[in-house]
mmCIF file of C-alpha atoms in Angstrom:
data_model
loop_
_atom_site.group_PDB
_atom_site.id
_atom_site.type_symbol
_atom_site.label_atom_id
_atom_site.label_comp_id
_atom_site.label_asym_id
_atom_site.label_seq_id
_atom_site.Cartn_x
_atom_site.Cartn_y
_atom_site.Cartn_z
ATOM 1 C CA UNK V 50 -21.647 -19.669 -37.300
ATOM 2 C CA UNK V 51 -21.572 -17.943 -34.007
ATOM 3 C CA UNK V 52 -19.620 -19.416 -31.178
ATOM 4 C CA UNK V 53 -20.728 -19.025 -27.904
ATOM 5 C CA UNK V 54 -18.245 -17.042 -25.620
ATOM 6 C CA UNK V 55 -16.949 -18.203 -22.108
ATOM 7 C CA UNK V 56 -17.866 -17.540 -19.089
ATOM 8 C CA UNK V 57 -15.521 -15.871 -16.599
ATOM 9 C CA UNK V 58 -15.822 -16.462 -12.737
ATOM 10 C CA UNK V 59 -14.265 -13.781 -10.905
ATOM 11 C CA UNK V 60 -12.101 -13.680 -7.625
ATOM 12 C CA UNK V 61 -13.993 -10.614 -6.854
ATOM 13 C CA UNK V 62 -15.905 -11.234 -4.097
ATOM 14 C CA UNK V 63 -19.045 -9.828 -4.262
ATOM 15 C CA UNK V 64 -19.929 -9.176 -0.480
ATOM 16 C CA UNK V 65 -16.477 -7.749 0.098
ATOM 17 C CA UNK V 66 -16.925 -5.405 -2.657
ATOM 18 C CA UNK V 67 -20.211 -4.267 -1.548
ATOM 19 C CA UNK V 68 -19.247 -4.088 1.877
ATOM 20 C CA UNK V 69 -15.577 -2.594 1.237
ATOM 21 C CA UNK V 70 -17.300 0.071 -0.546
ATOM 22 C CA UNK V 71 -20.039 0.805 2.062
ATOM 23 C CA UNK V 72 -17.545 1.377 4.167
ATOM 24 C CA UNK V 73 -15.486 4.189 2.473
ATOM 25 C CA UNK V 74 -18.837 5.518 1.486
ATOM 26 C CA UNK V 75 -19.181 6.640 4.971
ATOM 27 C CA UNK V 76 -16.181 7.320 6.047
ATOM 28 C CA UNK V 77 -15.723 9.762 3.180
ATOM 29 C CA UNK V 78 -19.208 10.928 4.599
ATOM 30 C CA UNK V 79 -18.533 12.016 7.989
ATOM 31 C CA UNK V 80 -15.550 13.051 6.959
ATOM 32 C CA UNK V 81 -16.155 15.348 4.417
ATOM 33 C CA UNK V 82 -14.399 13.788 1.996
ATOM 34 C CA UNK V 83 -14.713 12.366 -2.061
ATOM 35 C CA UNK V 84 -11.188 10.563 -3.019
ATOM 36 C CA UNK V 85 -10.686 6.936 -2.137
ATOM 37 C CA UNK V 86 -8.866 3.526 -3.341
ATOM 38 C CA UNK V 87 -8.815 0.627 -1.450
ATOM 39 C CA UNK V 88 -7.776 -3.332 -2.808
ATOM 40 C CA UNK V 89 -8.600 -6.550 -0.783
ATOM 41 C CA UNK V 90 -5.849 -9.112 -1.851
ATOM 42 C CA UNK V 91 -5.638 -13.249 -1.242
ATOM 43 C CA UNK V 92 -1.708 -12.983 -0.370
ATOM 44 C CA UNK V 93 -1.760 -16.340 -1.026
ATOM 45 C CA UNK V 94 -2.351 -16.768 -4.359
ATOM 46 C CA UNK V 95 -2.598 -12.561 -5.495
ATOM 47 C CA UNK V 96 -6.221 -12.835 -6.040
ATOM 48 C CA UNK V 97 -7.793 -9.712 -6.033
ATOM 49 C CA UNK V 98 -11.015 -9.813 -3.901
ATOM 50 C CA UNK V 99 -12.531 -6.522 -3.761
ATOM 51 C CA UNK V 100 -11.219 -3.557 -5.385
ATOM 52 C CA UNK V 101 -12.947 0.129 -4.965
ATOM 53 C CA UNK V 102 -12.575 3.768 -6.451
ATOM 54 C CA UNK V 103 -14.176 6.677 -5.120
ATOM 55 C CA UNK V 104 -15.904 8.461 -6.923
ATOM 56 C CA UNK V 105 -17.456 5.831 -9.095
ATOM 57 C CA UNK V 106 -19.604 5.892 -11.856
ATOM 58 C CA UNK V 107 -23.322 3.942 -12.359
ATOM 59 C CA UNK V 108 -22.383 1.167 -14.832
ATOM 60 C CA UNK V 109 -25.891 1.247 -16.389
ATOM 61 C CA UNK V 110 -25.163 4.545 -18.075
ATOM 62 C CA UNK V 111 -23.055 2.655 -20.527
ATOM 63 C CA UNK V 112 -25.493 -0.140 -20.954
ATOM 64 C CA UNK V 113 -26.666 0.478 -24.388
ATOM 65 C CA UNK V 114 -25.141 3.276 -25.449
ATOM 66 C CA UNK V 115 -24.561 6.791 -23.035
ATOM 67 C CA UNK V 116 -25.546 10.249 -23.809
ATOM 68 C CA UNK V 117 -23.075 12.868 -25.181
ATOM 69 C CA UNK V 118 -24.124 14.744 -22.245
ATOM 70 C CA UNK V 119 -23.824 12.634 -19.674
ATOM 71 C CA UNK V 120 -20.450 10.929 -20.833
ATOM 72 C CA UNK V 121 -19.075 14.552 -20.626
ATOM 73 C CA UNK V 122 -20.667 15.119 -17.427
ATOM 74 C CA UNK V 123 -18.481 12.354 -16.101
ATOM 75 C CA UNK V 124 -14.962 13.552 -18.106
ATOM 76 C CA UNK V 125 -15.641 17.417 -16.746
ATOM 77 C CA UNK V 126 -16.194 16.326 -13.186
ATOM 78 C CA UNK V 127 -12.667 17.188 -11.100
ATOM 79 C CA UNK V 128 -12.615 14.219 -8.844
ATOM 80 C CA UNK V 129 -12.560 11.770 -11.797
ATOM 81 C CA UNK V 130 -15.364 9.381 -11.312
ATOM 82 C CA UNK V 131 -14.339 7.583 -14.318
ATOM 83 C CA UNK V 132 -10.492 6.879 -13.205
ATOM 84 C CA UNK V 133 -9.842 3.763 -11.260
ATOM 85 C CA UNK V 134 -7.606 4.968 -8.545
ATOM 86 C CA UNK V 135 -6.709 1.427 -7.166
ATOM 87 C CA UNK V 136 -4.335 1.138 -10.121
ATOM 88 C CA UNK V 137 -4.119 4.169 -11.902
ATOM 89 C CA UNK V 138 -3.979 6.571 -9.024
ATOM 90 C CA UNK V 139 -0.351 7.560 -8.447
ATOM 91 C CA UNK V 140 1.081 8.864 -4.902
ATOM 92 C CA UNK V 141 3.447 9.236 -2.708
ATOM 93 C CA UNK V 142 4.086 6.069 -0.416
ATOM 94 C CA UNK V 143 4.436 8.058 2.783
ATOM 95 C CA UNK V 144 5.461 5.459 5.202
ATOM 96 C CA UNK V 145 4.331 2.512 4.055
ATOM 97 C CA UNK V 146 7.903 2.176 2.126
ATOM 98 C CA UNK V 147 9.507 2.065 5.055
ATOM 99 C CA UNK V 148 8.638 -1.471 5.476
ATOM 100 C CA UNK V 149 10.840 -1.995 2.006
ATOM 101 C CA UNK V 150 13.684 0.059 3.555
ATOM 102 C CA UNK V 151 13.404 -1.865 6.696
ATOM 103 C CA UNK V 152 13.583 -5.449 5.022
ATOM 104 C CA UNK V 153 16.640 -3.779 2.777
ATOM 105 C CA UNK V 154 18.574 -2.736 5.652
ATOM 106 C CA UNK V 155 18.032 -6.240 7.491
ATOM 107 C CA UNK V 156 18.987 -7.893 4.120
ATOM 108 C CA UNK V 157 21.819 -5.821 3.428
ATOM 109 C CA UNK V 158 23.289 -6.304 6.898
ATOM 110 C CA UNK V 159 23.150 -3.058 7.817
ATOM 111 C CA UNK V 160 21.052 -3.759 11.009
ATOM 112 C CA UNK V 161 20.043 -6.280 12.703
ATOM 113 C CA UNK V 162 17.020 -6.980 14.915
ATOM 114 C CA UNK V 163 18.965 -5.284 17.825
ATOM 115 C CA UNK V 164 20.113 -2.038 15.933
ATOM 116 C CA UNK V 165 19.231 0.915 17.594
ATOM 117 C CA UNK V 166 19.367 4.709 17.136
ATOM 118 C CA UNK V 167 18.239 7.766 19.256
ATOM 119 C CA UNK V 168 15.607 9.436 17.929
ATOM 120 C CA UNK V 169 15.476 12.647 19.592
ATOM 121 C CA UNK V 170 13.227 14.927 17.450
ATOM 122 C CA UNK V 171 15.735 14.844 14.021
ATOM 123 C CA UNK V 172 18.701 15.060 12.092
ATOM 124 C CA UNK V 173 20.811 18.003 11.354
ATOM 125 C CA UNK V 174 22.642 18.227 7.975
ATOM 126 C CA UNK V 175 24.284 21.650 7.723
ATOM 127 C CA UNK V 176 21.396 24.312 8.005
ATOM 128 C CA UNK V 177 18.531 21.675 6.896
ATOM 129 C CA UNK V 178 16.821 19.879 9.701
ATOM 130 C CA UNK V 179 15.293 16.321 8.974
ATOM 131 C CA UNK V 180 12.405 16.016 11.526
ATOM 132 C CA UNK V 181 10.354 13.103 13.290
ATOM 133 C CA UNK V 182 6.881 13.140 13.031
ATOM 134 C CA UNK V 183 7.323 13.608 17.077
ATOM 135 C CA UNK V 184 8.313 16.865 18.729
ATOM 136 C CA UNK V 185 11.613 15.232 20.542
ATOM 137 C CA UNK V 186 11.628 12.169 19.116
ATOM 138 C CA UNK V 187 10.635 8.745 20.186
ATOM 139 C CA UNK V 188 13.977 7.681 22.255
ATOM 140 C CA UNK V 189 16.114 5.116 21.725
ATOM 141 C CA UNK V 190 14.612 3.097 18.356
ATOM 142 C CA UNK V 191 15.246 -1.037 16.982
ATOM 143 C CA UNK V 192 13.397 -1.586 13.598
ATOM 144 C CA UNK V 193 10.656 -3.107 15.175
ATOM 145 C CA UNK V 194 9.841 -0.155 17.582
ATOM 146 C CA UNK V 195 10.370 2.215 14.497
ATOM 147 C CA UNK V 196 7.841 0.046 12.024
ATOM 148 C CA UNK V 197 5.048 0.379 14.997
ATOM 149 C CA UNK V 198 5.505 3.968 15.503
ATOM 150 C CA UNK V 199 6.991 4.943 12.112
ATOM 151 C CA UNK V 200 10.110 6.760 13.594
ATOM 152 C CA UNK V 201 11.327 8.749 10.620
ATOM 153 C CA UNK V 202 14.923 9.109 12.346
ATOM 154 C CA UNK V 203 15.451 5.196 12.297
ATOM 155 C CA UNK V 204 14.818 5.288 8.377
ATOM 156 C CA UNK V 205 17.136 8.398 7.682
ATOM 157 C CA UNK V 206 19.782 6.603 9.089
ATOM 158 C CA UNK V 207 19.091 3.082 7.424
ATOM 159 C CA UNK V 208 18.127 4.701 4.167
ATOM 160 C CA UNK V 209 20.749 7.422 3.952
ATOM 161 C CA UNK V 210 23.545 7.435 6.774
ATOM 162 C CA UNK V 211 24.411 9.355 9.758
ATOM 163 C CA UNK V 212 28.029 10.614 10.769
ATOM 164 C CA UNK V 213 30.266 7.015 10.382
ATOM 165 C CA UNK V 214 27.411 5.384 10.047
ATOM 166 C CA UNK V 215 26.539 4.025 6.317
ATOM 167 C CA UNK V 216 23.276 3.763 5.014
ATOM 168 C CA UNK V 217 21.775 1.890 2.503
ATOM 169 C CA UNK V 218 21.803 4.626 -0.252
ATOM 170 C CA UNK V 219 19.409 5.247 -3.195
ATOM 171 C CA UNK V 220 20.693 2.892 -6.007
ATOM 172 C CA UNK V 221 19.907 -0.091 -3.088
ATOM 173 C CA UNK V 222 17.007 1.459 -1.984
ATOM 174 C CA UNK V 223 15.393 1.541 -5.674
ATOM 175 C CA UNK V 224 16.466 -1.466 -6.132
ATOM 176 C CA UNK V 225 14.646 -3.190 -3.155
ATOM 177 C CA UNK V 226 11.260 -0.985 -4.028
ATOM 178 C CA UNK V 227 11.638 -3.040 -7.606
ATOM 179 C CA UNK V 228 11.891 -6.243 -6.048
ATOM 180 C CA UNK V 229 8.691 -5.587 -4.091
ATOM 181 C CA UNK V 230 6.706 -4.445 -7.350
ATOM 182 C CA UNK V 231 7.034 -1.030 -6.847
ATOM 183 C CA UNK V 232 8.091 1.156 -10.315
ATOM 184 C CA UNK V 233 6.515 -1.118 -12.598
ATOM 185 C CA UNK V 234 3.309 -2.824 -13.713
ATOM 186 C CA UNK V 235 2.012 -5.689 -12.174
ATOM 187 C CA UNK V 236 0.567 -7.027 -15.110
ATOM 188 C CA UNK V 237 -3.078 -7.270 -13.338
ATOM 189 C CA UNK V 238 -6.155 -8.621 -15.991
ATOM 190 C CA UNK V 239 -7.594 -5.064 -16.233
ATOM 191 C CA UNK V 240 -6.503 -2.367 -18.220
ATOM 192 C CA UNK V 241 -5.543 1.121 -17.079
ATOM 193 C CA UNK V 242 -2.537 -0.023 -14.746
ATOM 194 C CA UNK V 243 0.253 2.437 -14.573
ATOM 195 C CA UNK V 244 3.606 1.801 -13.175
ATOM 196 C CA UNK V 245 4.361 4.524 -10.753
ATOM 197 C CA UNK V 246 7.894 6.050 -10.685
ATOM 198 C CA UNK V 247 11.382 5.749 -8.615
ATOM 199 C CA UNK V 248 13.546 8.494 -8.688
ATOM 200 C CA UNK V 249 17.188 8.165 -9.349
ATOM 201 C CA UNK V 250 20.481 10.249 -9.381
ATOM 202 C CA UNK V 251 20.505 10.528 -12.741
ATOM 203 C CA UNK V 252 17.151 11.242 -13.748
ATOM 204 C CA UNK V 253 17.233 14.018 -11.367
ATOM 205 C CA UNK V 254 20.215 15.812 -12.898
ATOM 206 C CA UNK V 255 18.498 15.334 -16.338
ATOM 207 C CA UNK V 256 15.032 16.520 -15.555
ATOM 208 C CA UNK V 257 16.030 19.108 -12.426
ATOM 209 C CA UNK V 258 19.379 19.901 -13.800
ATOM 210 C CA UNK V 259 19.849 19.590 -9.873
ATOM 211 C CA UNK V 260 22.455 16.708 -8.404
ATOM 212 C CA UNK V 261 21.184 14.312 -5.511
ATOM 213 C CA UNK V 262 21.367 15.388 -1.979
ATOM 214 C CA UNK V 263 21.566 13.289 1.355
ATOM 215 C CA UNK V 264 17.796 15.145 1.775
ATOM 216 C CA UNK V 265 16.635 13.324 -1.249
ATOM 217 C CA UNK V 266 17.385 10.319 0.197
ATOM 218 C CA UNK V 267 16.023 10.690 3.575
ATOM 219 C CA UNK V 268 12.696 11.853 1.855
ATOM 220 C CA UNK V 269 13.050 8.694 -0.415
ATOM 221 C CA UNK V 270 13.713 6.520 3.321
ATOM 222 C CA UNK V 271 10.551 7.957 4.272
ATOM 223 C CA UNK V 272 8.791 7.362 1.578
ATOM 224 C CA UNK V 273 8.602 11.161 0.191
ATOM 225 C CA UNK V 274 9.873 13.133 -2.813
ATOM 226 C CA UNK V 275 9.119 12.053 -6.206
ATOM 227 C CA UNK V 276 8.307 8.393 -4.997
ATOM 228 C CA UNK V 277 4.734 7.684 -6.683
ATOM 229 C CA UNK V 278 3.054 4.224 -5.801
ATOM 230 C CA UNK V 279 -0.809 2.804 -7.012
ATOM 231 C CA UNK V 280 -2.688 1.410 -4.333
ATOM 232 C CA UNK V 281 -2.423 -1.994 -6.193
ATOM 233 C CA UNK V 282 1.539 -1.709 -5.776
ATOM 234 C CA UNK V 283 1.090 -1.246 -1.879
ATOM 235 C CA UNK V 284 -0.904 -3.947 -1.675
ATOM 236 C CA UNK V 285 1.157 -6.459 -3.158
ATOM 237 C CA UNK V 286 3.932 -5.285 -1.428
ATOM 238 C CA UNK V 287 2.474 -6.140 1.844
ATOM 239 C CA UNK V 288 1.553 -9.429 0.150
ATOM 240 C CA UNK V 289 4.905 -10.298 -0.449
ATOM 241 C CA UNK V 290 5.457 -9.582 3.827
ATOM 242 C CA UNK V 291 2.199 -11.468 4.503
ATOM 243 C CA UNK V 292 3.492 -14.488 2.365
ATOM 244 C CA UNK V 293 6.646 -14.689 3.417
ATOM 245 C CA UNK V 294 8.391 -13.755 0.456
ATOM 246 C CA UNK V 295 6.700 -14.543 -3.132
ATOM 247 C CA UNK V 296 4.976 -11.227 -5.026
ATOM 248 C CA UNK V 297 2.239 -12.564 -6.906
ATOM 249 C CA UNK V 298 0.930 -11.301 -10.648
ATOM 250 C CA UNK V 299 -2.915 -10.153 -9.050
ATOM 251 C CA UNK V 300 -5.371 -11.333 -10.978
ATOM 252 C CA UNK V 301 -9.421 -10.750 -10.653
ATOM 253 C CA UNK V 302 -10.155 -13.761 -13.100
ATOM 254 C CA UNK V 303 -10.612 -16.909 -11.067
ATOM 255 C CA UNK V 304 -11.924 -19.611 -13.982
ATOM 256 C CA UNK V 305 -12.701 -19.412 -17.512
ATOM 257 C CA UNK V 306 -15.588 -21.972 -18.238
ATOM 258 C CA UNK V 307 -16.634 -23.494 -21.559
ATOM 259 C CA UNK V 308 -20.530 -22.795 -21.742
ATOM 260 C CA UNK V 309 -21.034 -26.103 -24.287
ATOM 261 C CA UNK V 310 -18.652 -28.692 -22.256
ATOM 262 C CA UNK V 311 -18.840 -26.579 -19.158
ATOM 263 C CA UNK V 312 -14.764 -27.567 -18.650
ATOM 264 C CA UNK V 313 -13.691 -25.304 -16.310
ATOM 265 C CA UNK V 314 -9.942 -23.959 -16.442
ATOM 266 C CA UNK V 315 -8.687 -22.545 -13.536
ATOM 267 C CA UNK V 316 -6.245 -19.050 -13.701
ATOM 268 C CA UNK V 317 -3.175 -20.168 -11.842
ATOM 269 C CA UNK V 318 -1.260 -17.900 -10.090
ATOM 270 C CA UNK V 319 1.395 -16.723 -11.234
ATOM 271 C CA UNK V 320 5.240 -15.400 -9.628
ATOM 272 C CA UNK V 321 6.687 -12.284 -10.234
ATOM 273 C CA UNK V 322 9.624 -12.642 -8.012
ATOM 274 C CA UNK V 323 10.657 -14.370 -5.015
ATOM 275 C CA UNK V 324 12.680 -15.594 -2.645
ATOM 276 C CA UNK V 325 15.048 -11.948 -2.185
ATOM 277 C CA UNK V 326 14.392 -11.347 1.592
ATOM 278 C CA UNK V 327 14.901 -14.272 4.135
ATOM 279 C CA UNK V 328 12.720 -15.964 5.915
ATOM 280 C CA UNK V 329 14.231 -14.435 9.446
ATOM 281 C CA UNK V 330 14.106 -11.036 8.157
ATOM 282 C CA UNK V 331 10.901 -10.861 7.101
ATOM 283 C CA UNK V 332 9.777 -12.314 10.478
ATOM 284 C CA UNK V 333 11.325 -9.348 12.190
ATOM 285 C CA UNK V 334 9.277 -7.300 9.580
ATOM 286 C CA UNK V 335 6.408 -9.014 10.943
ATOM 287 C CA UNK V 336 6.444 -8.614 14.021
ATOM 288 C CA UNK V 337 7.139 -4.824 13.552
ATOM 289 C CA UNK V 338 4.100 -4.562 11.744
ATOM 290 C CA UNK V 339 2.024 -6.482 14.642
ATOM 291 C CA UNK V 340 3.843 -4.498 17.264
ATOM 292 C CA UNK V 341 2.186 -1.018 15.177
ATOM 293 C CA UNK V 342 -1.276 -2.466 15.898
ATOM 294 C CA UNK V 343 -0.259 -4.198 19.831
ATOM 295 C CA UNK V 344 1.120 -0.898 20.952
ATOM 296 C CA UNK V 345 1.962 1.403 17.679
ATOM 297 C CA UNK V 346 0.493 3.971 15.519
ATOM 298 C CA UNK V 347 -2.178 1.297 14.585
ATOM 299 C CA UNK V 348 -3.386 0.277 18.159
ATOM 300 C CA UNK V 349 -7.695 0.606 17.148
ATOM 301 C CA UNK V 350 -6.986 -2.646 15.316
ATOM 302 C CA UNK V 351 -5.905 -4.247 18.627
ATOM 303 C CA UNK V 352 -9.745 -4.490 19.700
ATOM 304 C CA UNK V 353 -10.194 -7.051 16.675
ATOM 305 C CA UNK V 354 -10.874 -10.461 17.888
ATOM 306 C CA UNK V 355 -8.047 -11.851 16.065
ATOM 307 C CA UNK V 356 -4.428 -10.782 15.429
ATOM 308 C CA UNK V 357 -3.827 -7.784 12.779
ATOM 309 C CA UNK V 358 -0.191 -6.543 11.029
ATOM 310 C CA UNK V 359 -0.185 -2.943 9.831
ATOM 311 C CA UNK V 360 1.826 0.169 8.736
ATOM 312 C CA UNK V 361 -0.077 3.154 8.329
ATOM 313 C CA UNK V 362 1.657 6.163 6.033
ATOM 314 C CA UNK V 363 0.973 9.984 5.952
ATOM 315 C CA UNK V 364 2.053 10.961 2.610
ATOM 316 C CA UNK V 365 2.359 14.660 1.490
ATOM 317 C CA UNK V 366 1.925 15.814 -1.988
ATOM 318 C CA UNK V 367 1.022 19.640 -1.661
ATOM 319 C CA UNK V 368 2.090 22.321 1.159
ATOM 320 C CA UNK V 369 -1.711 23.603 0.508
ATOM 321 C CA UNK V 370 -3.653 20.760 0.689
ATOM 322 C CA UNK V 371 -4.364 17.938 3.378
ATOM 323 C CA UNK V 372 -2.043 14.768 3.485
ATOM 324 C CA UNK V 373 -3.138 11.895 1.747
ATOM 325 C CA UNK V 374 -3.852 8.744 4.192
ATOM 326 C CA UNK V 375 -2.890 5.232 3.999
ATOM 327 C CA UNK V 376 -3.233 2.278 5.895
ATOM 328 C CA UNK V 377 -1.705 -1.016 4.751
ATOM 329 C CA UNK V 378 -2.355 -4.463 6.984
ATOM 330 C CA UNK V 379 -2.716 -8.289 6.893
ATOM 331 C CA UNK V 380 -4.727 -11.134 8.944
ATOM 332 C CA UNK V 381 -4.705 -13.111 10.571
ATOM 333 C CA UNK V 382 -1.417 -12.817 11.749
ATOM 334 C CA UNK V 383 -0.426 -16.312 11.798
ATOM 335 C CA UNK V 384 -1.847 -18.018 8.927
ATOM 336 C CA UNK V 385 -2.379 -14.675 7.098
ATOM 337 C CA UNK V 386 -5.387 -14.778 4.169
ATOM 338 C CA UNK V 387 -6.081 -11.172 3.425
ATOM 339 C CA UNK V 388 -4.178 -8.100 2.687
ATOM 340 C CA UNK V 389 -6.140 -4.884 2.848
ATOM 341 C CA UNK V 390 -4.325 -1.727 1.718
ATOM 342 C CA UNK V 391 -6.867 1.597 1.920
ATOM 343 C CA UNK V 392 -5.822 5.539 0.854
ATOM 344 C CA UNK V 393 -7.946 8.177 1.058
ATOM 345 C CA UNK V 394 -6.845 11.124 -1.268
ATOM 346 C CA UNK V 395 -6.395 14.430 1.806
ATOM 347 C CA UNK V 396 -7.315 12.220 5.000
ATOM 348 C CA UNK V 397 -5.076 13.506 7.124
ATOM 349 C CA UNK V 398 -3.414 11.142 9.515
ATOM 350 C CA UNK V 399 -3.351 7.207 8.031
ATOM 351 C CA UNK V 400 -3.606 5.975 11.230
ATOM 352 C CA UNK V 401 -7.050 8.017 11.765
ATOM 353 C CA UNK V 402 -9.447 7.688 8.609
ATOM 354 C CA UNK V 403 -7.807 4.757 6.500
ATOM 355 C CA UNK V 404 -7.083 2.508 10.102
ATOM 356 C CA UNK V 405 -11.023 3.078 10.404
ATOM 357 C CA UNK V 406 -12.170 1.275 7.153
ATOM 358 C CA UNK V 407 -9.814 -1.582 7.548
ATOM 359 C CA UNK V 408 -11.094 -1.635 11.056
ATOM 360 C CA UNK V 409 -14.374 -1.840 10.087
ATOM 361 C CA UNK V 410 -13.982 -4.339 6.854
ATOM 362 C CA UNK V 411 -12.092 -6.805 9.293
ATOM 363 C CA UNK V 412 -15.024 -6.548 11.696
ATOM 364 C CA UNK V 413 -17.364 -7.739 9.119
ATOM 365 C CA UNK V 414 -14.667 -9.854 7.540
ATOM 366 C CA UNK V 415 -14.406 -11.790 10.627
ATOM 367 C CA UNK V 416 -18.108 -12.331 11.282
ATOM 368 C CA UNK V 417 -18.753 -13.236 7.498
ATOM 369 C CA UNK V 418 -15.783 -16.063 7.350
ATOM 370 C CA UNK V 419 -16.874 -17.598 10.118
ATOM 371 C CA UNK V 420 -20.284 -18.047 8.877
ATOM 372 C CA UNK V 421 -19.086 -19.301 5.558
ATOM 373 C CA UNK V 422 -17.146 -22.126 7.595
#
C-alpha cells in the first residue's frame, strides 16, 4: 500500500530569497552584468536562509516532463543557467582569505594585535615586485588596519616572511583554510557541492613540474594563485568569525514532519569543527572586520542603522577579463544573526557592486525583522 511521504519545512526563507534575488537582478542590470552567487547563512545554527544563482532557470519547465529542445537550450547557453554557483561555482578567494591568514598569524603567535609593518607600495624579492593594491602603500599597518583596508603588504609578510622576519608559510596556511571549511565539502543537504582546491608544495611539483616560490605564497596570503573557494565555503567561513569559533554543517532542511501523526522532527545542527582560534583572537578579527565598514574599504555599510562586519575581496582569474567581486559580512555586530557572503562573476571592485547588494539586502533585512518582532 502506498505510504504517504513527509513533509519537509525548509530554513529557506522565502522573502529573503525573493528579495536576495531581486536585488542581484538589478544590480547585474545596471551593471551590465549575468554571473552571480550569493548565500544568506543563520551563523548560529548554519541554516541556510536564502541561497541564489544567476542565471537561473524557470522551474516549471521541468514540471512534467521538458522538451528536448528546451533542455538543450539551457545546457548550450555559456553562462550556465542550470549550474548552482553558490556551491558549485569555484574561484579564487581574493581577499576574503585574508581573514583566515589573519586569525592564523594571531593563533600562531606570529603577531599580535599591536604588530605592525610599513606598507609602502610593496615588496621586492629579487627582480619580482609584490604590490599593494595602493600606489605607495597604506603606511604603517596592525592587522586590524590591514583587514579594513585589505593591505596586501601586511599579509605577505604574515603569510610568507620578510627579511628576519618569519611568516606563517604554506603547509600552516593550508592548514588553517581546512579548519575554516575551505578545500573540502561541507556536506550541505543538496547535491552538486564541490570542494574547491588548496594548493600545496607538492602538488605543484607534480602537476607544474615547477617547485614553490616565496611568490606562491604571497599570492596564496592574498588569497590568489590556484586557491579556488564556492561561495558556500566563504560563507561559512565568516560564520565561524561571526560565531565565535564553531563551523557549522549548513543545512536548508529545517523539520521533517509526519503527514499522518503530524510529529515534527527537528534537523539539529550539526559541528564540523571548533574551538581552533581563541576567543581573543577572533575578537581582534572582529573588530578588523567592523573597522572595514567604520572607516575601511567597506565604509557604504556604515549608513546602516545598525552595526555591520565585512571584508570585501577582488579576486583575479584572467589577465583578459574583469575581476571577479566579493563581499563577505555579518550583523548585527554584537549579537550577530546573519552572514551574507555575495560574488559577482567580473564585477570589478568587491567593495563597489557586491558591498551594494549586501547593502541593500540589510536595508530590507532590517525593516523586515523588525516587523516580524
Amino acid at each position: 500500500a502506498p505510504e504517504a511521504g513527509s513533509h519537509l519545512e525548509m530554513a529557506i526563507n522565502s522573502q529573503m530569497q525573493n528579495k536576495l534575488e531581486e536585488i542581484i537582478n538589478h544590480y547585474l542590470e545596471i551593471n551590465g552584468k549575468s554571473k552571480a552567487a550569493a548565500v544568506v547563512l543563520d551563523p548560529r545554527n548554519g541554516e541556510v536562509l536564502a541561497m541564489v544563482s544567476f542565471p537561473a532557470f524557470d522551474n516549471n519547465d521541468f514540471s512534467g516532463g521538458i522538451t528536448s529542445e528546451k533542455y538543450n537550450s539551457y545546457l548550450q547557453n555559456e553562462n550556465k543557467p542550470l549550474y548552482n554557483r553558490a556551491i558549485t561555482g569555484l574561484y579564487p578567494s581574493g581577499s576574503t582569505a585574508k581573514i583566515v591568514i589573519a586569525a592564523a598569524a594571531l593563533q600562531e603567535g606570529i603577531i599580535n594585535s599591536s604588530t605592525s609593518f610599513l606598507s609602502n607600495g610593496g615588496l621586492q624579492i629579487g627582480q619580482w615586485f609584490f604590490p599593494d593594491w595602493q600606489a605607495g602603500g597604506h603606511g604603517s599597518t596592525n592587522v586590524r588596519k590591514a583587514l579594513a583596508w585589505s593591505v596586501n603588504t601586511f599579509f605577505y609578510y604574515i603569510g610568507g616572511g620578510y627579511n628576519d622576519f618569519i611568516g606563517l608559510g604554506v603547509e600552516k596556511i593550508v592548514s588553517y583554510l581546512k579548519e575554516f571549511g575551505l578545500g573540502s565539502k561541507s556536506n550541505i543537504d543538496i547535491p552538486g557541492e564541490v570542494e574547491g582546491f588548496l594548493p600545496s608544495k607538492e602538488w605543484k611539483l607534480e602537476t607544474k613540474g615547477e617547485k614553490w616560490y616565496i611568490g606562491d605564497t604571497y599570492n596564496l596570503s592574498i588569497g590568489q594563485g590556484d586557491i579556488l573557494v564556492t561561495p558556500l565555503q566563504i560563507a561559512n567561513m565568516t560564520a565561524v568569525v561571526a560565531n565565535g569559533g564553531t563551523l557549522y554543517q549548513p543545512h536548508v532542511a529545517k523539520a521533517i514532519i509526519n503527514p499522518l501523526t503530524e510529529k515534527k522532527i527537528n534537523v539539529e545542527p550539526k559541528i564540523i569543527n571548533k574551538n581552533f582560534i581563541s576567543a581573543n583572537n577572533f575578537h581582534i578579527i572582529k573588530l578588523g572586520m567592523k573597522d572595514c565598514v567604520d572607516y575601511g574599504s567597506c565604509r557604504r555599510l556604515s549608513l546602516l542603522p545598525f552595526s555591520v562586519a565585512g571584508k570585501t575581496g577582488t579576486a583575479q582569474w584572467n589577465k583578459n577579463k574583469d575581476n571577479h567581486a566579493w563581499f563577505t559580512s555579518f550583523a548585527p555586530f554584537d549579537n550577530p544573526e546573519i552572514v551574507i557572503t555575495v560574488l559577482v562573476e567580473e564585477g570589478g571592485e568587491g567593495s563597489a557592486i557586491s558591498a551594494s547588494i549586501a547593502y541593500d539586502f540589510y536595508r530590507w533585512w532590517w525593516t523586515y525583522k523588525n516587523n516580524l518582532n
